[in-house]
Amino acid sequence: MQKPTLRQHLTEADVDRDLAGLIDDIASACRFIADHVRHGAFQGNLGAAGSTNVQGETQKQLDVISDEEFAARCRSNPRIAALVSEEVDDVNWLKTDPQAGDFIVYYDPLDGSSNVDVNLSVGTIFSVVRLPQDIEKADENAVLIKGDQQVCAGYAVYGPSTGFVLTTGQGVHGFTHHPGSGEFLLTQPDMTVPAETSEYAINSSRAEKWETPVARYISDNVAGKSGPRGRSFNMRWTASMVADVHRILTRGGVFLYPMDSGNAASGGKLRLMYEANPMALIIEAAGGAASTGRGRILEVDPTGHHQRVPVILGSKDEVAVIERYHAEG
Ligand code: AHG
Ligand code: MN
Ligand code: MN
């Protein structure tokens, strides 16, 4: 039997029509971004753009192209009040008089873009909240809304196939782009993260900068069967959060990008609004957990839209172990 398309799934799941329309626009943006990524080598779009973003990071040409593509596909949606991108300094207000219930869309247009030149998986991450009330001023403070208010989050992963993973709060569903029809078809309904795991993901080259709880957790894992954990662990790190999270949603695991002495001044490496919050909503909806090590990511009070936070997410029991290491200091 033919698998349901993304549109059919949204109708069957009784997703609010405005939200379904927005998800459709975002999915369409991701289809176009996938195309840019696939054609990067022919169009001379691999490599650096020669610019830096607001966070001082070197932009890839495809970071800039993906950001423009995402905005172009969403801009005409009348229910979006503002677009907030990792690659753009300021909030892009699309309405001068936003109403309660209008959407704010936060996005990381091309996650893991350092992997583009080496032909490894990259992705697009997005998060949607509704404006809680009619706001007096459409300014930057109006978009500082806690992660537990997200009504939808998802990502596209541009790998051997293009995947699209989505939650509207209940359940997480995975779609695959079908090149013949151009549709996203439901291939992984009800994705769940197993509670237990023996696989972790961390950039170990930063070990000398780690805080004690993280250093202790990793050294206990590496000690294997004869160590305090009493079992062997496997390690994977792709340097694309989407690819690491996609693996965790498929077979379990835990992902850590902790605060360390190299990134403490910024609060961590990963961005709260574009990376941590959407992935936390997805992982929790799939039965996993998402923490800063010292509290739930979805309860972090945002202080700036480009804010960074420590991120620890994945299999519930393993996140609990890492939180215990943090509590023990
Ligand atoms: P982006 O490409 O959007 O800047 O994000 C990269 C992020 C994330 O995807 C990944 O987990 C992490 O940065 C990789 O960091 P390292 O290069 O320090 O491993
Ligand atoms: Mn990213
Ligand atoms: Mn990015």
mmCIF file of C-alpha atoms and ligand atoms in Angstrom:
data_model
loop_
_atom_site.group_PDB
_atom_site.id
_atom_site.type_symbol
_atom_site.label_atom_id
_atom_site.label_comp_id
_atom_site.label_asym_id
_atom_site.label_seq_id
_atom_site.Cartn_x
_atom_site.Cartn_y
_atom_site.Cartn_z
ATOM 1 C CA MET A 1 0.000 0.000 0.000
ATOM 2 C CA GLN A 2 1.170 3.530 -0.815
ATOM 3 C CA LYS A 3 2.642 5.276 2.232
ATOM 4 C CA PRO A 4 0.860 8.471 3.344
ATOM 5 C CA THR A 5 2.294 11.768 2.137
ATOM 6 C CA LEU A 6 3.222 14.474 4.630
ATOM 7 C CA ARG A 7 0.021 16.363 3.700
ATOM 8 C CA GLN A 8 -2.169 13.294 4.180
ATOM 9 C CA HIS A 9 -0.496 12.616 7.523
ATOM 10 C CA LEU A 10 -1.150 16.173 8.740
ATOM 11 C CA THR A 11 -4.825 15.888 7.745
ATOM 12 C CA GLU A 12 -5.217 12.474 9.370
ATOM 13 C CA ALA A 13 -3.479 13.698 12.542
ATOM 14 C CA ASP A 14 -5.957 16.618 12.635
ATOM 15 C CA VAL A 15 -3.165 19.217 12.761
ATOM 16 C CA ASP A 16 -4.531 22.791 12.777
ATOM 17 C CA ARG A 17 -4.861 23.991 9.158
ATOM 18 C CA ASP A 18 -2.643 27.043 9.566
ATOM 19 C CA LEU A 19 0.081 24.980 11.200
ATOM 20 C CA ALA A 20 -0.243 22.288 8.522
ATOM 21 C CA GLY A 21 0.151 24.994 5.848
ATOM 22 C CA LEU A 22 3.262 26.291 7.576
ATOM 23 C CA ILE A 23 4.770 22.794 7.834
ATOM 24 C CA ASP A 24 4.094 22.377 4.134
ATOM 25 C CA ASP A 25 5.977 25.611 3.353
ATOM 26 C CA ILE A 26 8.911 24.500 5.509
ATOM 27 C CA ALA A 27 8.980 21.041 3.886
ATOM 28 C CA SER A 28 9.002 22.738 0.506
ATOM 29 C CA ALA A 29 11.930 24.955 1.614
ATOM 30 C CA CYS A 30 13.800 21.813 2.681
ATOM 31 C CA ARG A 31 13.211 20.207 -0.735
ATOM 32 C CA PHE A 32 14.813 23.235 -2.403
ATOM 33 C CA ILE A 33 17.709 23.330 0.086
ATOM 34 C CA ALA A 34 18.323 19.602 -0.563
ATOM 35 C CA ASP A 35 18.559 20.464 -4.245
ATOM 36 C CA HIS A 36 21.093 23.253 -3.626
ATOM 37 C CA VAL A 37 23.195 20.890 -1.486
ATOM 38 C CA ARG A 38 23.056 18.151 -4.139
ATOM 39 C CA HIS A 39 24.060 20.556 -6.900
ATOM 40 C CA GLY A 40 26.672 22.415 -4.828
ATOM 41 C CA ALA A 41 29.678 21.004 -6.666
ATOM 42 C CA PHE A 42 28.250 21.874 -10.113
ATOM 43 C CA GLN A 43 27.150 25.349 -9.155
ATOM 44 C CA GLY A 44 30.449 26.200 -7.446
ATOM 45 C CA ASN A 45 28.654 26.664 -4.152
ATOM 46 C CA LEU A 46 30.888 24.574 -1.941
ATOM 47 C CA GLY A 47 33.378 26.468 0.189
ATOM 48 C CA ALA A 48 33.325 29.616 2.257
ATOM 49 C CA ALA A 49 31.154 32.622 1.463
ATOM 50 C CA GLY A 50 33.892 35.006 2.646
ATOM 51 C CA SER A 51 31.607 36.386 5.354
ATOM 52 C CA THR A 52 30.975 35.741 9.039
ATOM 53 C CA ASN A 53 27.619 35.556 10.782
ATOM 54 C CA VAL A 54 26.596 37.470 13.915
ATOM 55 C CA GLN A 55 28.246 34.777 16.011
ATOM 56 C CA GLY A 56 31.603 35.310 14.342
ATOM 57 C CA GLU A 57 31.471 31.978 12.489
ATOM 58 C CA THR A 58 32.676 31.683 8.926
ATOM 59 C CA GLN A 59 29.684 31.239 6.648
ATOM 60 C CA LYS A 60 29.625 28.708 3.864
ATOM 61 C CA GLN A 61 28.051 29.792 0.587
ATOM 62 C CA LEU A 62 25.405 27.142 1.203
ATOM 63 C CA ASP A 63 24.635 28.620 4.669
ATOM 64 C CA VAL A 64 23.701 31.874 2.959
ATOM 65 C CA ILE A 65 21.822 30.223 0.072
ATOM 66 C CA SER A 66 19.874 27.933 2.444
ATOM 67 C CA ASP A 67 18.930 30.865 4.660
ATOM 68 C CA GLU A 68 17.596 32.811 1.668
ATOM 69 C CA GLU A 69 15.748 29.776 0.323
ATOM 70 C CA PHE A 70 14.057 29.075 3.649
ATOM 71 C CA ALA A 71 12.944 32.697 4.007
ATOM 72 C CA ALA A 72 11.752 32.837 0.379
ATOM 73 C CA ARG A 73 9.463 29.784 0.806
ATOM 74 C CA CYS A 74 7.991 31.014 4.113
ATOM 75 C CA ARG A 75 7.825 34.788 3.612
ATOM 76 C CA SER A 76 4.440 34.785 1.875
ATOM 77 C CA ASN A 77 2.713 32.725 4.576
ATOM 78 C CA PRO A 78 0.238 35.212 6.111
ATOM 79 C CA ARG A 79 0.324 33.558 9.555
ATOM 80 C CA ILE A 80 4.074 34.043 10.134
ATOM 81 C CA ALA A 81 4.834 37.091 12.257
ATOM 82 C CA ALA A 82 8.607 36.678 12.272
ATOM 83 C CA LEU A 83 11.454 34.565 10.963
ATOM 84 C CA VAL A 84 14.450 34.152 13.258
ATOM 85 C CA SER A 85 17.541 32.622 11.645
ATOM 86 C CA GLU A 86 20.864 31.464 13.045
ATOM 87 C CA GLU A 87 22.518 33.188 10.088
ATOM 88 C CA VAL A 88 20.851 36.608 10.439
ATOM 89 C CA ASP A 89 21.639 39.168 13.157
ATOM 90 C CA ASP A 90 18.167 40.629 13.601
ATOM 91 C CA VAL A 91 14.689 39.204 13.848
ATOM 92 C CA ASN A 92 12.975 39.398 10.441
ATOM 93 C CA TRP A 93 9.489 40.769 11.230
ATOM 94 C CA LEU A 94 7.071 39.999 8.413
ATOM 95 C CA LYS A 95 4.172 41.796 10.113
ATOM 96 C CA THR A 96 4.112 45.252 11.608
ATOM 97 C CA ASP A 97 1.034 44.415 13.656
ATOM 98 C CA PRO A 98 1.414 40.790 14.783
ATOM 99 C CA GLN A 99 -1.594 39.133 16.423
ATOM 100 C CA ALA A 100 -1.817 36.558 19.227
ATOM 101 C CA GLY A 101 -1.593 33.115 17.667
ATOM 102 C CA ASP A 102 0.633 34.204 14.771
ATOM 103 C CA PHE A 103 3.687 31.995 14.276
ATOM 104 C CA ILE A 104 7.318 32.714 14.968
ATOM 105 C CA VAL A 105 9.653 30.374 13.102
ATOM 106 C CA TYR A 106 13.221 29.876 14.334
ATOM 107 C CA TYR A 107 15.608 28.001 12.076
ATOM 108 C CA ASP A 108 19.130 26.784 11.472
ATOM 109 C CA PRO A 109 19.116 26.744 7.655
ATOM 110 C CA LEU A 110 22.127 24.462 7.226
ATOM 111 C CA ASP A 111 23.261 22.557 10.281
ATOM 112 C CA GLY A 112 26.665 20.870 10.149
ATOM 113 C CA SER A 113 27.695 22.961 7.164
ATOM 114 C CA SER A 114 31.391 22.179 7.748
ATOM 115 C CA ASN A 115 30.467 18.710 6.432
ATOM 116 C CA VAL A 116 29.269 19.983 3.057
ATOM 117 C CA ASP A 117 32.715 19.975 1.410
ATOM 118 C CA VAL A 118 33.344 16.371 2.485
ATOM 119 C CA ASN A 119 29.930 15.117 1.315
ATOM 120 C CA LEU A 120 28.612 14.056 4.722
ATOM 121 C CA SER A 121 25.092 14.575 6.064
ATOM 122 C CA VAL A 122 23.876 18.085 6.838
ATOM 123 C CA GLY A 123 20.385 19.349 7.648
ATOM 124 C CA THR A 124 17.885 22.101 8.425
ATOM 125 C CA ILE A 125 16.375 22.491 11.927
ATOM 126 C CA PHE A 126 13.209 24.464 12.707
ATOM 127 C CA SER A 127 11.012 25.388 15.651
ATOM 128 C CA VAL A 128 7.563 27.016 15.713
ATOM 129 C CA VAL A 129 5.855 28.924 18.528
ATOM 130 C CA ARG A 130 2.694 30.998 18.567
ATOM 131 C CA LEU A 131 2.766 34.557 19.841
ATOM 132 C CA PRO A 132 1.061 34.266 23.223
ATOM 133 C CA GLN A 133 -0.621 37.686 23.095
ATOM 134 C CA ASP A 134 -0.933 40.822 20.973
ATOM 135 C CA ILE A 135 2.441 42.412 21.467
ATOM 136 C CA GLU A 136 2.937 46.105 21.972
ATOM 137 C CA LYS A 137 6.178 46.246 20.093
ATOM 138 C CA ALA A 138 7.506 43.856 17.469
ATOM 139 C CA ASP A 139 11.001 43.831 18.925
ATOM 140 C CA GLU A 140 13.659 41.239 19.758
ATOM 141 C CA ASN A 141 12.251 40.575 23.256
ATOM 142 C CA ALA A 142 8.951 39.407 21.783
ATOM 143 C CA VAL A 143 10.611 36.305 20.305
ATOM 144 C CA LEU A 144 12.238 35.192 23.571
ATOM 145 C CA ILE A 145 9.752 32.414 24.282
ATOM 146 C CA LYS A 146 10.575 29.305 26.320
ATOM 147 C CA GLY A 147 11.063 25.980 24.538
ATOM 148 C CA ASP A 148 8.122 24.340 26.318
ATOM 149 C CA GLN A 149 5.858 26.687 24.310
ATOM 150 C CA GLN A 150 6.888 25.202 20.956
ATOM 151 C CA VAL A 151 3.889 23.901 18.995
ATOM 152 C CA CYS A 152 6.018 22.108 16.439
ATOM 153 C CA ALA A 153 9.649 21.286 15.728
ATOM 154 C CA GLY A 154 11.474 19.253 13.149
ATOM 155 C CA TYR A 155 14.433 18.862 10.908
ATOM 156 C CA ALA A 156 15.407 17.753 7.448
ATOM 157 C CA VAL A 157 18.484 15.600 7.021
ATOM 158 C CA TYR A 158 20.288 15.670 3.674
ATOM 159 C CA GLY A 159 22.053 12.306 3.621
ATOM 160 C CA PRO A 160 21.903 9.256 1.366
ATOM 161 C CA SER A 161 18.216 10.179 1.192
ATOM 162 C CA THR A 162 16.454 13.378 2.305
ATOM 163 C CA GLY A 163 14.584 12.767 5.550
ATOM 164 C CA PHE A 164 12.038 15.034 7.268
ATOM 165 C CA VAL A 165 11.290 14.436 10.940
ATOM 166 C CA LEU A 166 8.459 16.200 12.694
ATOM 167 C CA THR A 167 6.663 16.551 15.994
ATOM 168 C CA THR A 168 3.628 18.640 16.800
ATOM 169 C CA GLY A 169 3.957 17.622 20.463
ATOM 170 C CA GLN A 170 2.536 14.117 20.386
ATOM 171 C CA GLY A 171 4.773 11.564 18.757
ATOM 172 C CA VAL A 172 7.609 11.930 16.277
ATOM 173 C CA HIS A 173 7.191 10.903 12.669
ATOM 174 C CA GLY A 174 9.837 10.389 9.996
ATOM 175 C CA PHE A 175 9.292 10.987 6.273
ATOM 176 C CA THR A 176 11.559 10.296 3.307
ATOM 177 C CA HIS A 177 11.622 12.380 0.155
ATOM 178 C CA HIS A 178 10.498 10.211 -2.735
ATOM 179 C CA PRO A 179 12.376 11.507 -5.790
ATOM 180 C CA GLY A 180 9.853 10.099 -8.291
ATOM 181 C CA SER A 181 6.786 11.868 -6.897
ATOM 182 C CA GLY A 182 8.546 14.745 -5.118
ATOM 183 C CA GLU A 183 6.512 13.938 -1.973
ATOM 184 C CA PHE A 184 7.689 13.296 1.572
ATOM 185 C CA LEU A 185 6.263 9.853 2.423
ATOM 186 C CA LEU A 186 5.766 8.563 5.966
ATOM 187 C CA THR A 187 8.459 5.906 6.371
ATOM 188 C CA GLN A 188 9.117 5.964 10.143
ATOM 189 C CA PRO A 189 5.871 6.508 12.072
ATOM 190 C CA ASP A 190 6.086 6.860 15.869
ATOM 191 C CA MET A 191 9.851 7.086 16.280
ATOM 192 C CA THR A 192 10.996 6.370 19.830
ATOM 193 C CA VAL A 193 14.287 6.633 21.672
ATOM 194 C CA PRO A 194 15.080 3.524 23.729
ATOM 195 C CA ALA A 195 15.545 4.409 27.427
ATOM 196 C CA GLU A 196 18.898 2.660 27.715
ATOM 197 C CA THR A 197 21.983 2.929 25.548
ATOM 198 C CA SER A 198 25.681 2.112 25.398
ATOM 199 C CA GLU A 199 26.504 4.648 22.664
ATOM 200 C CA TYR A 200 27.500 8.267 23.190
ATOM 201 C CA ALA A 201 28.418 11.191 20.917
ATOM 202 C CA ILE A 202 30.850 13.923 21.962
ATOM 203 C CA ASN A 203 33.722 15.833 20.371
ATOM 204 C CA SER A 204 36.524 14.292 22.464
ATOM 205 C CA SER A 205 39.161 16.638 21.056
ATOM 206 C CA ARG A 206 37.859 19.132 23.664
ATOM 207 C CA ALA A 207 38.616 16.766 26.596
ATOM 208 C CA GLU A 208 41.212 19.074 28.178
ATOM 209 C CA LYS A 209 38.516 21.785 28.407
ATOM 210 C CA TRP A 210 35.742 19.667 29.971
ATOM 211 C CA GLU A 211 34.239 20.289 33.401
ATOM 212 C CA THR A 212 34.696 17.520 36.005
ATOM 213 C CA PRO A 213 31.245 15.844 35.590
ATOM 214 C CA VAL A 214 31.667 15.422 31.821
ATOM 215 C CA ALA A 215 35.307 14.308 32.100
ATOM 216 C CA ARG A 216 34.298 11.746 34.747
ATOM 217 C CA TYR A 217 31.322 10.473 32.732
ATOM 218 C CA ILE A 218 33.402 9.898 29.589
ATOM 219 C CA SER A 219 36.334 8.345 31.444
ATOM 220 C CA ASP A 220 33.925 5.957 33.233
ATOM 221 C CA ASN A 221 32.425 4.965 29.845
ATOM 222 C CA VAL A 222 35.841 4.463 28.268
ATOM 223 C CA ALA A 223 36.871 2.225 31.210
ATOM 224 C CA GLY A 224 34.379 -0.335 29.847
ATOM 225 C CA LYS A 225 33.425 -3.571 31.597
ATOM 226 C CA SER A 226 35.969 -3.278 34.390
ATOM 227 C CA GLY A 227 35.074 0.385 35.077
ATOM 228 C CA PRO A 228 32.267 1.888 37.195
ATOM 229 C CA ARG A 229 29.700 1.534 34.357
ATOM 230 C CA GLY A 230 30.345 -2.232 34.128
ATOM 231 C CA ARG A 231 29.859 -2.388 30.347
ATOM 232 C CA SER A 232 31.505 -1.380 27.070
ATOM 233 C CA PHE A 233 30.454 1.772 25.187
ATOM 234 C CA ASN A 234 30.627 2.758 21.540
ATOM 235 C CA MET A 235 31.262 6.335 20.341
ATOM 236 C CA ARG A 236 29.992 8.213 17.241
ATOM 237 C CA TRP A 237 30.451 11.896 16.302
ATOM 238 C CA THR A 238 29.430 13.321 12.938
ATOM 239 C CA ALA A 239 29.809 17.077 13.668
ATOM 240 C CA SER A 240 26.266 17.488 12.259
ATOM 241 C CA MET A 241 23.752 17.631 15.084
ATOM 242 C CA VAL A 242 20.929 16.562 12.750
ATOM 243 C CA ALA A 243 22.804 13.410 11.765
ATOM 244 C CA ASP A 244 23.657 12.562 15.389
ATOM 245 C CA VAL A 245 20.065 13.174 16.546
ATOM 246 C CA HIS A 246 18.709 11.163 13.612
ATOM 247 C CA ARG A 247 20.888 8.222 14.644
ATOM 248 C CA ILE A 248 19.694 8.541 18.261
ATOM 249 C CA LEU A 249 16.043 8.571 17.108
ATOM 250 C CA THR A 250 16.752 5.472 15.060
ATOM 251 C CA ARG A 251 18.739 3.327 17.505
ATOM 252 C CA GLY A 252 19.192 5.253 20.778
ATOM 253 C CA GLY A 253 22.268 6.944 22.181
ATOM 254 C CA VAL A 254 23.206 10.132 23.970
ATOM 255 C CA PHE A 255 24.574 13.354 22.469
ATOM 256 C CA LEU A 256 26.651 15.850 24.446
ATOM 257 C CA TYR A 257 27.852 19.325 23.528
ATOM 258 C CA PRO A 258 28.629 20.513 27.045
ATOM 259 C CA MET A 259 29.799 23.866 28.259
ATOM 260 C CA ASP A 260 33.584 23.763 28.645
ATOM 261 C CA SER A 261 36.394 26.224 29.343
ATOM 262 C CA GLY A 262 36.642 26.991 25.608
ATOM 263 C CA ASN A 263 33.001 28.027 25.159
ATOM 264 C CA ALA A 264 31.930 29.007 28.705
ATOM 265 C CA ALA A 265 32.092 32.721 27.889
ATOM 266 C CA SER A 266 29.270 32.186 25.345
ATOM 267 C CA GLY A 267 27.352 29.705 27.535
ATOM 268 C CA GLY A 268 28.122 26.677 25.322
ATOM 269 C CA LYS A 269 28.329 26.038 21.588
ATOM 270 C CA LEU A 270 24.865 25.116 20.366
ATOM 271 C CA ARG A 271 22.104 27.678 19.967
ATOM 272 C CA LEU A 272 19.070 27.486 22.261
ATOM 273 C CA MET A 273 16.434 28.671 19.788
ATOM 274 C CA TYR A 274 17.675 27.014 16.566
ATOM 275 C CA GLU A 275 19.229 23.761 17.787
ATOM 276 C CA ALA A 276 18.689 22.906 21.480
ATOM 277 C CA ASN A 277 14.953 23.694 21.827
ATOM 278 C CA PRO A 278 13.704 22.007 18.636
ATOM 279 C CA MET A 279 15.826 18.892 19.195
ATOM 280 C CA ALA A 280 14.751 18.798 22.869
ATOM 281 C CA LEU A 281 11.055 18.884 21.866
ATOM 282 C CA ILE A 282 11.595 16.090 19.335
ATOM 283 C CA ILE A 283 13.639 13.911 21.694
ATOM 284 C CA GLU A 284 11.168 14.336 24.590
ATOM 285 C CA ALA A 285 8.204 13.598 22.289
ATOM 286 C CA ALA A 286 10.011 10.374 21.316
ATOM 287 C CA GLY A 287 10.357 9.369 24.991
ATOM 288 C CA GLY A 288 13.920 10.606 25.511
ATOM 289 C CA ALA A 289 15.281 13.431 27.673
ATOM 290 C CA ALA A 290 17.062 16.732 26.968
ATOM 291 C CA SER A 291 19.050 18.587 29.600
ATOM 292 C CA THR A 292 21.718 21.208 30.082
ATOM 293 C CA GLY A 293 23.163 18.827 32.695
ATOM 294 C CA ARG A 294 21.554 20.976 35.349
ATOM 295 C CA GLY A 295 17.950 21.230 34.165
ATOM 296 C CA ARG A 296 15.500 20.606 31.336
ATOM 297 C CA ILE A 297 16.420 22.464 28.118
ATOM 298 C CA LEU A 298 12.734 23.263 27.455
ATOM 299 C CA GLU A 299 12.596 25.234 30.711
ATOM 300 C CA VAL A 300 15.565 27.508 29.987
ATOM 301 C CA ASP A 301 14.469 31.165 30.020
ATOM 302 C CA PRO A 302 15.829 32.725 26.817
ATOM 303 C CA THR A 303 17.819 35.921 27.224
ATOM 304 C CA GLY A 304 18.736 36.473 23.567
ATOM 305 C CA HIS A 305 17.735 34.828 20.299
ATOM 306 C CA HIS A 306 21.316 33.828 19.480
ATOM 307 C CA GLN A 307 21.874 32.479 23.015
ATOM 308 C CA ARG A 308 23.947 29.305 23.419
ATOM 309 C CA VAL A 309 23.457 26.517 25.958
ATOM 310 C CA PRO A 310 25.022 23.187 26.956
ATOM 311 C CA VAL A 311 23.150 20.288 25.319
ATOM 312 C CA ILE A 312 22.832 16.707 26.590
ATOM 313 C CA LEU A 313 20.047 14.672 24.982
ATOM 314 C CA GLY A 314 18.950 11.198 24.009
ATOM 315 C CA SER A 315 18.145 7.988 25.881
ATOM 316 C CA LYS A 316 16.363 8.885 29.098
ATOM 317 C CA ASP A 317 18.260 6.697 31.560
ATOM 318 C CA GLU A 318 21.643 7.803 30.212
ATOM 319 C CA VAL A 319 20.700 11.511 30.414
ATOM 320 C CA ALA A 320 19.682 10.830 34.041
ATOM 321 C CA VAL A 321 23.132 9.322 34.715
ATOM 322 C CA ILE A 322 24.834 12.425 33.259
ATOM 323 C CA GLU A 323 22.588 14.719 35.338
ATOM 324 C CA ARG A 324 23.593 12.719 38.432
ATOM 325 C CA TYR A 325 27.291 13.245 37.590
ATOM 326 C CA HIS A 326 26.561 17.001 37.345
ATOM 327 C CA ALA A 327 24.710 16.997 40.699
ATOM 328 C CA GLU A 328 27.685 15.244 42.295
ATOM 329 C CA GLY A 329 29.954 18.010 40.920
HETATM 330 P P1 AHG B 1 26.302 24.793 12.342
HETATM 331 O O1 AHG B 1 26.893 24.125 11.151
HETATM 332 O O2 AHG B 1 24.846 25.144 12.174
HETATM 333 O O3 AHG B 1 27.121 25.931 12.873
HETATM 334 O O4 AHG B 1 26.215 23.714 13.537
HETATM 335 C C1 AHG B 1 27.301 22.880 13.825
HETATM 336 C C2 AHG B 1 27.081 22.339 15.196
HETATM 337 C C3 AHG B 1 26.381 20.995 15.265
HETATM 338 O O5 AHG B 1 25.705 20.608 14.118
HETATM 339 C C4 AHG B 1 27.459 20.019 15.608
HETATM 340 O O6 AHG B 1 26.973 19.071 16.518
HETATM 341 C C5 AHG B 1 28.554 20.843 16.206
HETATM 342 O O7 AHG B 1 28.344 22.163 15.812
HETATM 343 C C6 AHG B 1 29.904 20.387 15.770
HETATM 344 O O8 AHG B 1 30.850 21.057 16.497
HETATM 345 P P2 AHG B 1 32.423 20.684 16.430
HETATM 346 O O9 AHG B 1 32.917 21.216 15.121
HETATM 347 O O10 AHG B 1 32.998 21.384 17.616
HETATM 348 O O11 AHG B 1 32.541 19.194 16.527
HETATM 349 MN MN MN B 2 23.699 24.067 13.567
HETATM 350 MN MN MN B 3 23.894 26.339 10.637
#
